[in-house]
Short mmCIF file of C-alpha atoms in Angstrom, two decimals:
data_model
loop_
_atom_site.label_atom_id
_atom_site.label_comp_id
_atom_site.label_asym_id
_atom_site.label_seq_id
_atom_site.Cartn_x
_atom_site.Cartn_y
_atom_site.Cartn_z
CA UNK A 971 -14.44 -4.49 18.59
CA UNK A 972 -14.15 -7.66 16.52
CA UNK A 973 -11.60 -7.72 13.74
CA UNK A 974 -9.74 -10.24 11.67
CA UNK A 975 -5.99 -10.78 11.67
CA UNK A 976 -4.16 -8.56 9.23
CA UNK A 977 -0.76 -7.84 7.78
CA UNK A 978 1.98 -6.98 10.29
CA UNK A 979 2.20 -3.32 11.19
CA UNK A 980 5.32 -1.33 10.28
CA UNK A 981 8.15 -1.60 12.80
CA UNK A 982 8.70 2.15 12.81
CA UNK A 983 6.88 3.73 15.74
CA UNK A 984 6.39 6.92 13.74
CA UNK A 985 4.00 5.14 11.36
CA UNK A 986 0.79 4.29 13.18
CA UNK A 987 -1.92 1.94 12.01
CA UNK A 988 -5.13 3.84 11.07
CA UNK A 989 -6.97 2.64 14.19
CA UNK A 990 -4.14 4.07 16.32
CA UNK A 991 -3.64 7.33 14.42
CA UNK A 992 -5.18 10.47 15.90
CA UNK A 993 -3.93 12.67 13.05
CA UNK A 994 -5.39 13.13 9.57
CA UNK A 995 -3.56 15.36 7.09
CA UNK A 996 -4.66 16.84 3.79
CA UNK A 997 -8.26 15.57 3.84
CA UNK A 998 -10.11 18.45 5.45
CA UNK A 999 -12.87 18.53 2.80
CA UNK A 1000 -13.70 14.86 3.25
CA UNK A 1001 -13.69 15.24 7.02
CA UNK A 1002 -16.04 18.20 6.74
CA UNK A 1003 -18.48 16.22 4.58
CA UNK A 1004 -18.78 13.52 7.24
CA UNK A 1005 -19.09 16.04 10.04
CA UNK A 1006 -21.81 17.97 8.20
CA UNK A 1007 -23.75 14.74 7.70
CA UNK A 1008 -23.58 14.02 11.42
CA UNK A 1009 -24.56 17.52 12.49
CA UNK A 1010 -27.50 17.60 10.07
CA UNK A 1011 -29.09 14.54 11.71
CA UNK A 1012 -29.48 12.99 8.23
CA UNK A 1013 -26.35 10.85 8.18
CA UNK A 1014 -26.20 8.32 5.35
CA UNK A 1015 -26.10 4.76 6.68
CA UNK A 1016 -23.29 3.75 4.29
CA UNK A 1017 -20.33 5.78 3.03
CA UNK A 1018 -17.97 4.72 0.28
CA UNK A 1019 -14.58 6.30 1.01
CA UNK A 1020 -12.78 6.16 -2.32
CA UNK A 1021 -9.34 7.09 -3.59
CA UNK A 1022 -5.90 5.72 -4.29
CA UNK A 1023 -4.13 3.71 -1.56
CA UNK A 1024 -2.15 5.51 1.11
CA UNK A 1025 -3.97 8.86 1.18
CA UNK A 1026 -5.84 8.47 4.49
CA UNK A 1027 -9.10 6.64 3.75
CA UNK A 1028 -8.78 4.13 6.58
CA UNK A 1029 -7.45 6.81 8.93
CA UNK A 1030 -10.54 8.92 8.17
CA UNK A 1031 -12.85 5.93 8.67
CA UNK A 1032 -11.48 5.23 12.15
CA UNK A 1033 -11.47 8.94 12.93
CA UNK A 1034 -15.17 9.21 12.11
CA UNK A 1035 -16.01 5.97 13.92
CA UNK A 1036 -14.35 7.21 17.12
CA UNK A 1037 -16.20 10.50 16.88
CA UNK A 1038 -19.62 8.86 16.41
CA UNK A 1039 -19.01 6.31 19.17
CA UNK A 1040 -17.98 9.03 21.59
CA UNK A 1041 -20.99 11.25 20.80
CA UNK A 1042 -23.33 8.40 21.75
CA UNK A 1043 -27.04 8.64 20.94
CA UNK A 1044 -27.87 9.07 17.25
CA UNK A 1045 -30.09 11.67 15.69
CA UNK A 1046 -28.60 14.64 17.45
CA UNK A 1047 -28.85 17.97 15.71
CA UNK A 1048 -26.68 21.04 15.91
CA UNK A 1049 -28.83 22.55 18.60
CA UNK A 1050 -27.95 19.83 21.06
CA UNK A 1051 -24.30 20.78 20.79
CA UNK A 1052 -25.16 24.24 22.06
CA UNK A 1053 -22.33 26.71 21.63
CA UNK A 1054 -19.79 23.96 21.08
CA UNK A 1055 -20.71 22.57 17.67
CA UNK A 1056 -17.66 20.50 16.67
CA UNK A 1057 -15.62 21.70 13.72
CA UNK A 1058 -13.63 18.50 13.26
CA UNK A 1059 -13.78 14.80 14.04
CA UNK A 1060 -10.75 14.72 16.30
CA UNK A 1061 -10.83 12.47 19.37
CA UNK A 1062 -7.69 12.69 21.49
CA UNK A 1063 -5.47 9.67 22.04
CA UNK A 1064 -6.11 9.89 25.79
CA UNK A 1065 -9.88 9.53 25.33
CA UNK A 1066 -11.29 6.17 26.55
CA UNK A 1067 -13.09 5.64 23.23
CA UNK A 1068 -9.86 6.18 21.32
CA UNK A 1069 -8.03 3.66 23.49
CA UNK A 1070 -10.71 1.00 23.13
CA UNK A 1071 -10.87 1.40 19.34
CA UNK A 1072 -7.07 1.29 19.07
CA UNK A 1073 -6.88 -1.90 21.15
CA UNK A 1074 -9.78 -3.60 19.36
CA UNK A 1075 -11.90 -3.50 22.51
CA UNK A 1076 -14.96 -1.46 21.51
CA UNK A 1077 -18.05 -3.66 21.39
CA UNK A 1078 -19.91 -1.40 18.94
CA UNK A 1079 -17.25 -1.41 16.22
CA UNK A 1080 -16.63 -4.29 13.81
CA UNK A 1081 -13.69 -4.20 11.41
CA UNK A 1082 -13.59 -6.46 8.37
CA UNK A 1083 -10.16 -7.06 6.82
CA UNK A 1084 -8.37 -9.91 5.13
CA UNK A 1085 -7.89 -12.78 7.57
CA UNK A 1086 -5.34 -15.53 8.03
CA UNK A 1087 -6.18 -18.82 6.33
CA UNK A 1088 -6.25 -21.39 9.15
CA UNK A 1089 -5.20 -24.18 6.79
CA UNK A 1090 -2.11 -22.47 5.37
CA UNK A 1091 -1.27 -19.98 8.10
CA UNK A 1092 -0.90 -17.30 5.42
CA UNK A 1093 -2.88 -14.13 4.78
CA UNK A 1094 -5.84 -14.65 2.47
CA UNK A 1095 -5.92 -12.64 -0.75
CA UNK A 1096 -9.67 -11.95 -0.36
CA UNK A 1097 -12.30 -11.04 2.18
CA UNK A 1098 -14.64 -14.03 2.42
CA UNK A 1099 -18.40 -14.34 2.41
CA UNK A 1100 -18.45 -15.63 6.01
CA UNK A 1101 -16.76 -12.43 7.18
CA UNK A 1102 -19.42 -10.31 5.45
CA UNK A 1103 -22.30 -12.45 6.73
CA UNK A 1104 -21.12 -11.71 10.27
CA UNK A 1105 -22.01 -8.05 9.66
CA UNK A 1106 -25.75 -8.74 9.59
CA UNK A 1107 -25.73 -10.41 12.99
CA UNK A 1108 -23.52 -7.68 14.45
CA UNK A 1109 -25.70 -4.81 13.22
CA UNK A 1110 -28.91 -6.32 14.55
CA UNK A 1111 -27.56 -6.55 18.08
CA UNK A 1112 -28.48 -3.76 20.49
CA UNK A 1113 -25.66 -1.26 20.76
CA UNK A 1114 -23.70 -1.99 23.92
CA UNK A 1115 -23.46 1.71 24.75
CA UNK A 1116 -26.85 2.82 23.47
CA UNK A 1117 -25.66 4.55 20.30
CA UNK A 1118 -24.43 3.41 16.91
CA UNK A 1119 -23.21 0.07 15.63
CA UNK A 1120 -20.39 0.75 13.17
CA UNK A 1121 -18.70 -1.46 10.58
CA UNK A 1122 -15.47 -0.61 8.72
CA UNK A 1123 -14.56 -2.71 5.67
CA UNK A 1124 -10.96 -2.29 4.51
CA UNK A 1125 -11.21 -2.71 1.58
CA UNK A 1126 -14.01 -3.47 -0.89
CA UNK A 1127 -11.38 -4.21 -3.55
CA UNK A 1128 -10.59 -7.45 -1.68
CA UNK A 1129 -14.14 -8.85 -1.54
CA UNK A 1130 -14.67 -12.04 -3.54
CA UNK A 1131 -17.90 -12.21 -5.62
CA UNK A 1132 -19.87 -14.09 -2.96
CA UNK A 1133 -18.77 -11.61 -0.30
CA UNK A 1134 -19.82 -8.68 -2.51
CA UNK A 1135 -23.29 -10.18 -2.98
CA UNK A 1136 -23.60 -10.76 0.77
CA UNK A 1137 -22.69 -7.12 1.42
CA UNK A 1138 -25.38 -6.01 -1.00
CA UNK A 1139 -27.99 -7.78 1.13
CA UNK A 1140 -26.76 -5.94 4.21
CA UNK A 1141 -27.00 -2.60 2.41
CA UNK A 1142 -30.51 -3.30 1.11
CA UNK A 1143 -32.04 -3.45 4.61
CA UNK A 1144 -29.80 -1.60 7.06
CA UNK A 1145 -31.09 -1.52 10.64
CA UNK A 1146 -31.57 1.75 12.49
CA UNK A 1147 -28.50 3.38 14.01
CA UNK A 1148 -26.15 1.36 11.79
CA UNK A 1149 -23.20 2.99 10.04
CA UNK A 1150 -21.03 1.29 7.41
CA UNK A 1151 -17.75 2.88 6.33
CA UNK A 1152 -16.58 1.13 3.18
CA UNK A 1153 -13.08 1.76 1.83
CA UNK A 1154 -12.35 1.33 -1.88
CA UNK A 1155 -9.11 2.00 -3.75
CA UNK A 1156 -10.80 1.58 -7.17
CA UNK A 1157 -14.48 2.53 -6.79
CA UNK A 1158 -15.13 1.88 -10.47
CA UNK A 1159 -14.61 -1.84 -9.81
CA UNK A 1160 -17.21 -1.92 -7.02
CA UNK A 1161 -20.56 -3.43 -8.00
CA UNK A 1162 -22.88 -0.64 -9.23
CA UNK A 1163 -25.61 -1.98 -6.96
CA UNK A 1164 -23.31 -1.49 -3.97
CA UNK A 1165 -22.20 2.00 -5.08
CA UNK A 1166 -25.81 3.08 -5.56
CA UNK A 1167 -26.62 2.28 -1.93
CA UNK A 1168 -23.75 4.32 -0.51
CA UNK A 1169 -22.86 7.96 -0.39
CA UNK A 1170 -19.66 8.29 -2.38
CA UNK A 1171 -16.93 10.38 -0.76
CA UNK A 1172 -13.81 10.76 -2.89
CA UNK A 1173 -10.55 11.58 -1.13
CA UNK A 1174 -8.02 13.54 -3.16
CA UNK A 1175 -4.32 12.69 -3.46
CA UNK A 1176 -2.20 14.60 -0.98
CA UNK A 1177 -0.67 17.79 -2.28
CA UNK A 1178 3.12 18.08 -2.38
CA UNK A 1179 2.95 20.84 0.24
CA UNK A 1180 1.27 18.36 2.60
CA UNK A 1181 3.28 15.26 1.74
CA UNK A 1182 6.75 16.85 1.99
CA UNK A 1183 6.53 17.98 5.65
CA UNK A 1184 4.77 14.72 6.55
CA UNK A 1185 7.71 12.70 5.20
CA UNK A 1186 10.14 15.06 6.93
CA UNK A 1187 8.45 14.25 10.24
CA UNK A 1188 8.03 10.52 9.68
CA UNK A 1189 11.49 9.98 8.18
CA UNK A 1190 13.68 12.80 9.56
CA UNK A 1191 16.93 11.20 8.37
CA UNK A 1192 15.99 11.60 4.71
CA UNK A 1193 18.01 14.20 2.84
CA UNK A 1194 15.96 17.05 1.38
CA UNK A 1195 16.73 16.07 -2.22
CA UNK A 1196 15.73 12.45 -1.57
CA UNK A 1197 12.52 13.58 0.08
CA UNK A 1198 11.71 15.81 -2.90
CA UNK A 1199 12.23 12.88 -5.28
CA UNK A 1200 10.02 10.62 -3.16
CA UNK A 1201 7.26 13.23 -3.13
CA UNK A 1202 7.25 13.11 -6.93
CA UNK A 1203 7.32 9.31 -7.06
CA UNK A 1204 4.60 8.98 -4.41
CA UNK A 1205 2.00 10.60 -6.66
CA UNK A 1206 0.08 12.05 -3.73
CA UNK A 1207 0.18 8.93 -1.54
CA UNK A 1208 1.97 8.89 1.81
CA UNK A 1209 1.60 5.13 1.95
CA UNK A 1210 3.32 4.76 -1.42
CA UNK A 1211 6.17 7.03 -0.31
CA UNK A 1212 6.75 4.98 2.84
CA UNK A 1213 6.64 1.73 0.87
CA UNK A 1214 9.22 3.09 -1.58
CA UNK A 1215 11.49 4.05 1.31
CA UNK A 1216 11.14 0.61 2.91
CA UNK A 1217 11.88 -1.21 -0.35
CA UNK A 1218 14.70 1.05 -1.54
CA UNK A 1219 12.47 2.27 -4.36
CA UNK A 1220 14.36 5.50 -4.97
CA UNK A 1221 17.58 3.62 -5.75
CA UNK A 1222 15.67 1.23 -7.98
CA UNK A 1223 14.16 4.16 -9.86
CA UNK A 1224 17.58 5.73 -10.38
CA UNK A 1225 18.90 2.42 -11.70
CA UNK A 1226 15.89 2.06 -13.98
CA UNK A 1227 16.40 5.50 -15.47
CA UNK A 1228 20.07 4.67 -15.93
CA UNK A 1229 19.13 1.58 -17.94
CA UNK A 1230 16.77 3.59 -20.11
CA UNK A 1231 19.60 6.01 -20.84
CA UNK A 1232 21.59 3.16 -22.37
CA UNK A 1233 19.10 2.90 -25.21
CA UNK A 1234 18.76 6.54 -26.14
CA UNK A 1235 20.23 8.08 -29.27
CA UNK A 1236 23.82 9.15 -28.68
CA UNK A 1237 24.36 6.75 -25.77
CA UNK A 1238 26.65 4.37 -27.66
CA UNK A 1239 29.55 4.92 -25.25
CA UNK A 1240 27.38 4.16 -22.21
CA UNK A 1241 25.94 1.07 -23.89
CA UNK A 1242 29.39 -0.25 -24.78
CA UNK A 1243 30.55 0.33 -21.21
CA UNK A 1244 27.56 -1.62 -19.92
CA UNK A 1245 28.12 -4.65 -22.17
CA UNK A 1246 31.82 -4.67 -21.32
CA UNK A 1247 31.30 -4.35 -17.56
CA UNK A 1248 28.40 -6.81 -17.42
CA UNK A 1249 30.42 -9.65 -18.91
CA UNK A 1250 33.57 -8.66 -17.04
CA UNK A 1251 31.78 -8.61 -13.71
CA UNK A 1252 30.21 -12.04 -14.23
CA UNK A 1253 33.57 -13.52 -15.25
CA UNK A 1254 35.27 -11.97 -12.22
CA UNK A 1255 32.54 -13.30 -9.93
CA UNK A 1256 32.86 -16.80 -11.39
CA UNK A 1257 36.65 -16.80 -10.95
CA UNK A 1258 36.39 -15.64 -7.34
CA UNK A 1259 33.74 -18.25 -6.60
CA UNK A 1260 35.77 -21.04 -8.18
CA UNK A 1261 38.70 -20.12 -5.94
CA UNK A 1262 36.45 -19.89 -2.90
CA UNK A 1263 37.47 -16.27 -2.36
CA UNK A 1264 35.25 -13.26 -1.61
CA UNK A 1265 34.84 -10.80 -4.46
CA UNK A 1266 37.10 -7.77 -4.19
CA UNK A 1267 34.78 -4.74 -4.19
CA UNK A 1268 35.06 -1.97 -6.73
CA UNK A 1269 31.92 -0.34 -5.32
CA UNK A 1270 30.08 -0.76 -2.03
CA UNK A 1271 27.65 -3.69 -1.92
CA UNK A 1272 29.28 -5.59 -4.76
CA UNK A 1273 30.57 -8.44 -2.56
CA UNK A 1274 27.17 -9.10 -0.99
CA UNK A 1275 25.41 -9.02 -4.36
CA UNK A 1276 27.90 -11.48 -5.82
CA UNK A 1277 27.68 -13.86 -2.87
CA UNK A 1278 23.87 -13.86 -3.12
CA UNK A 1279 24.02 -14.73 -6.83
CA UNK A 1280 26.42 -17.61 -6.26
CA UNK A 1281 24.30 -18.96 -3.41
CA UNK A 1282 21.08 -18.84 -5.42
CA UNK A 1283 22.35 -19.95 -8.84
CA UNK A 1284 25.59 -21.85 -8.36
CA UNK A 1285 28.74 -21.42 -10.43
CA UNK A 1286 27.66 -23.73 -13.29
CA UNK A 1287 24.52 -21.68 -13.89
CA UNK A 1288 26.44 -18.42 -13.77
CA UNK A 1289 28.84 -19.73 -16.40
CA UNK A 1290 25.81 -20.38 -18.63
CA UNK A 1291 24.57 -16.84 -18.00
CA UNK A 1292 27.98 -15.42 -18.93
CA UNK A 1293 28.10 -17.46 -22.15
CA UNK A 1294 24.52 -16.52 -23.12
CA UNK A 1295 25.03 -12.82 -22.45
CA UNK A 1296 28.29 -12.77 -24.43
CA UNK A 1297 26.44 -14.33 -27.37
CA UNK A 1298 23.55 -11.88 -26.96
CA UNK A 1299 25.79 -8.82 -27.06
CA UNK A 1300 27.72 -10.10 -30.10
CA UNK A 1301 24.49 -10.85 -31.96
CA UNK A 1302 23.04 -7.46 -31.07
CA UNK A 1303 26.10 -5.72 -32.47
CA UNK A 1304 26.02 -7.62 -35.76
CA UNK A 1305 22.26 -7.28 -36.28
CA UNK A 1306 21.95 -3.72 -34.92
CA UNK A 1307 19.27 -4.74 -32.40
CA UNK A 1308 17.49 -2.24 -30.15
CA UNK A 1309 19.87 -1.47 -27.29
CA UNK A 1310 17.16 -1.03 -24.66
CA UNK A 1311 15.78 -4.48 -25.43
CA UNK A 1312 19.25 -6.00 -25.34
CA UNK A 1313 19.87 -4.59 -21.85
CA UNK A 1314 16.49 -5.79 -20.59
CA UNK A 1315 17.05 -9.24 -22.11
CA UNK A 1316 20.43 -9.50 -20.37
CA UNK A 1317 18.85 -8.89 -16.97
CA UNK A 1318 15.83 -11.07 -17.71
CA UNK A 1319 18.15 -13.93 -18.69
CA UNK A 1320 20.08 -13.52 -15.47
CA UNK A 1321 16.89 -13.49 -13.40
CA UNK A 1322 15.45 -16.50 -15.24
CA UNK A 1323 18.59 -18.61 -14.93
CA UNK A 1324 19.13 -17.70 -11.29
CA UNK A 1325 15.55 -18.69 -10.38
CA UNK A 1326 15.62 -22.08 -12.14
#
């Protein structure tokens, strides 16, 4: 299997890359649609697997690719399966086909993903036209194992305009025994001429009853109440939930809601506490920095946060931030400005000054 370099995989062994994942959860209807197409002997040559990120589209694409590669010769009908017509696309992790796909070693599978820019050494933001042009040559080769040639593109959303036009040419004249599995997070943005040449298969967001036990298994150290909150924030996407966990998103969300509370009617006491503590904390940080002493913590994490600010901004810049915020709060009080905007402006000023 040929494939481009891609973003680093998660460090956590419990989270497998789609090509290595034998399990698909919550997408039984989509799996059944692909299986029915295969059994019927009238399999569409191109499928557009659509839906929000993190719900299993790529996992389903690799799952179907492994199944088709293992079954071998195309055009089989249900009768050839005899009494053992498959009821799912599962191929076990110990199967040779599974191992070759997972390792990138199957000659009849081509994966197109964003690649590393050789000039910068960084990941490209787009899939290029040269990557798509390679599909035509790949599909016109004789299948190494006498069956299908399969291409997975992850994802169409990352194709630049030239790449999209090149893909259209591939779809206009597909060779026999070719199968393209095209992943799209926003199918409405895909060229209509591309959509019209594919069978659209929409994957639904994962239900809470599916996502909650999945998170419990993947992140067993999460408390039940945290897991419940993440299920709500994930909006049906396991990938989004895992990203939020990795980035501390739940704490950020709590802090964000806390800031919104400062601007609500009847929150004058909370707002006054914020303006008092904000200025006091900056002044205390500046004094500690000027003396070359670590900040004495009132709450956990305060010392590290303060040290990071001093390192990035310097004491002179922090003094400016303190003076500007003091002026902002005084002006807001005298002019009766919107409290939510005042709080946001205070943090925006801090971020802007620190980044200069």
